[in-house]
mmCIF file of C-alpha atoms in Angstrom:
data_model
loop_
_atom_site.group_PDB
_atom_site.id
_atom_site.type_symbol
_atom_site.label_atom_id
_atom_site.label_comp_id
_atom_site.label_asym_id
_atom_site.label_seq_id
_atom_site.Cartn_x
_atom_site.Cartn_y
_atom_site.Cartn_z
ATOM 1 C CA UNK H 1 -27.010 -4.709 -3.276
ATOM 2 C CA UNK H 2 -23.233 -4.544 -4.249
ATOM 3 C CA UNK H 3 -23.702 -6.663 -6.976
ATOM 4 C CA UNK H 4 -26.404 -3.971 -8.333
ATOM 5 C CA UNK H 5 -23.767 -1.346 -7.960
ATOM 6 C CA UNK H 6 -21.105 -3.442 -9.562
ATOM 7 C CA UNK H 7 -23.808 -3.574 -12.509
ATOM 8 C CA UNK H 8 -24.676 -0.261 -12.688
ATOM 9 C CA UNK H 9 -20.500 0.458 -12.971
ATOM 10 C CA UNK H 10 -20.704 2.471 -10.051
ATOM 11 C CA UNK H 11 -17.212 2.700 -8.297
ATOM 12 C CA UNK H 12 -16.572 3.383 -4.601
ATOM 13 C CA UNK H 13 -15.410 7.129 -5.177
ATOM 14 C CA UNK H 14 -18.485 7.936 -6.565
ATOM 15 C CA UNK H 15 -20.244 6.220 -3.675
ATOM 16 C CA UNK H 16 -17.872 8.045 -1.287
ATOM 17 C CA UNK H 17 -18.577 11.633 -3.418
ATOM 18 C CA UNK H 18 -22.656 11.130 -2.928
ATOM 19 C CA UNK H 19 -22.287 10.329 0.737
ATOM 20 C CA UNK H 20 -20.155 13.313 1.128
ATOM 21 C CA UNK H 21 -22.597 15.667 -0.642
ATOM 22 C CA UNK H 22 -25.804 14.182 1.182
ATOM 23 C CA UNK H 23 -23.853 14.824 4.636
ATOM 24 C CA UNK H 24 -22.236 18.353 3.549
ATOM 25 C CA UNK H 25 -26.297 19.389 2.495
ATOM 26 C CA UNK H 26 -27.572 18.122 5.768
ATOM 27 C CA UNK H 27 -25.267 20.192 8.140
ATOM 28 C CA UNK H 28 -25.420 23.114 5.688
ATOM 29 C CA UNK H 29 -29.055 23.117 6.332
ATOM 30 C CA UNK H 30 -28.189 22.182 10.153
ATOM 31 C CA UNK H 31 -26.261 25.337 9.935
ATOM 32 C CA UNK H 32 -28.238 27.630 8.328
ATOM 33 C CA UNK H 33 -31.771 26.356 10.377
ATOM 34 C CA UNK H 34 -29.315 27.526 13.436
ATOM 35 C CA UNK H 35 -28.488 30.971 11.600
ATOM 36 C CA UNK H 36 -32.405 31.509 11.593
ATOM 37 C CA UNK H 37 -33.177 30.810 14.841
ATOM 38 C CA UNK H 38 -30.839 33.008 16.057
ATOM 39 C CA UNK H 39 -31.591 35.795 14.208
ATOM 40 C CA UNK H 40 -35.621 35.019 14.995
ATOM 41 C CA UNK H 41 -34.011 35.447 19.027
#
């Protein structure tokens, strides 16, 4: 797997920026779902 990455010139800090924006999207939408519910109550 890291040699893959190491192929595909993909550096750590781009790893770390994609893991960041997958987890920020998932408690946005964790956040927002909560907004809903509330607002449904």
């Amino acid at each position: 797997m890291i040699e893959f990455l190491m192929s595909k010139n993909v550096t750590y800090l781009e790893l770390f920026y994609i893991f960041l924006g997958v987890v920020l999207s998932k408690v946005y939408l964790a956040l927002r779902g909560r907004k809903h519910a509330k607002r449904d109550v």
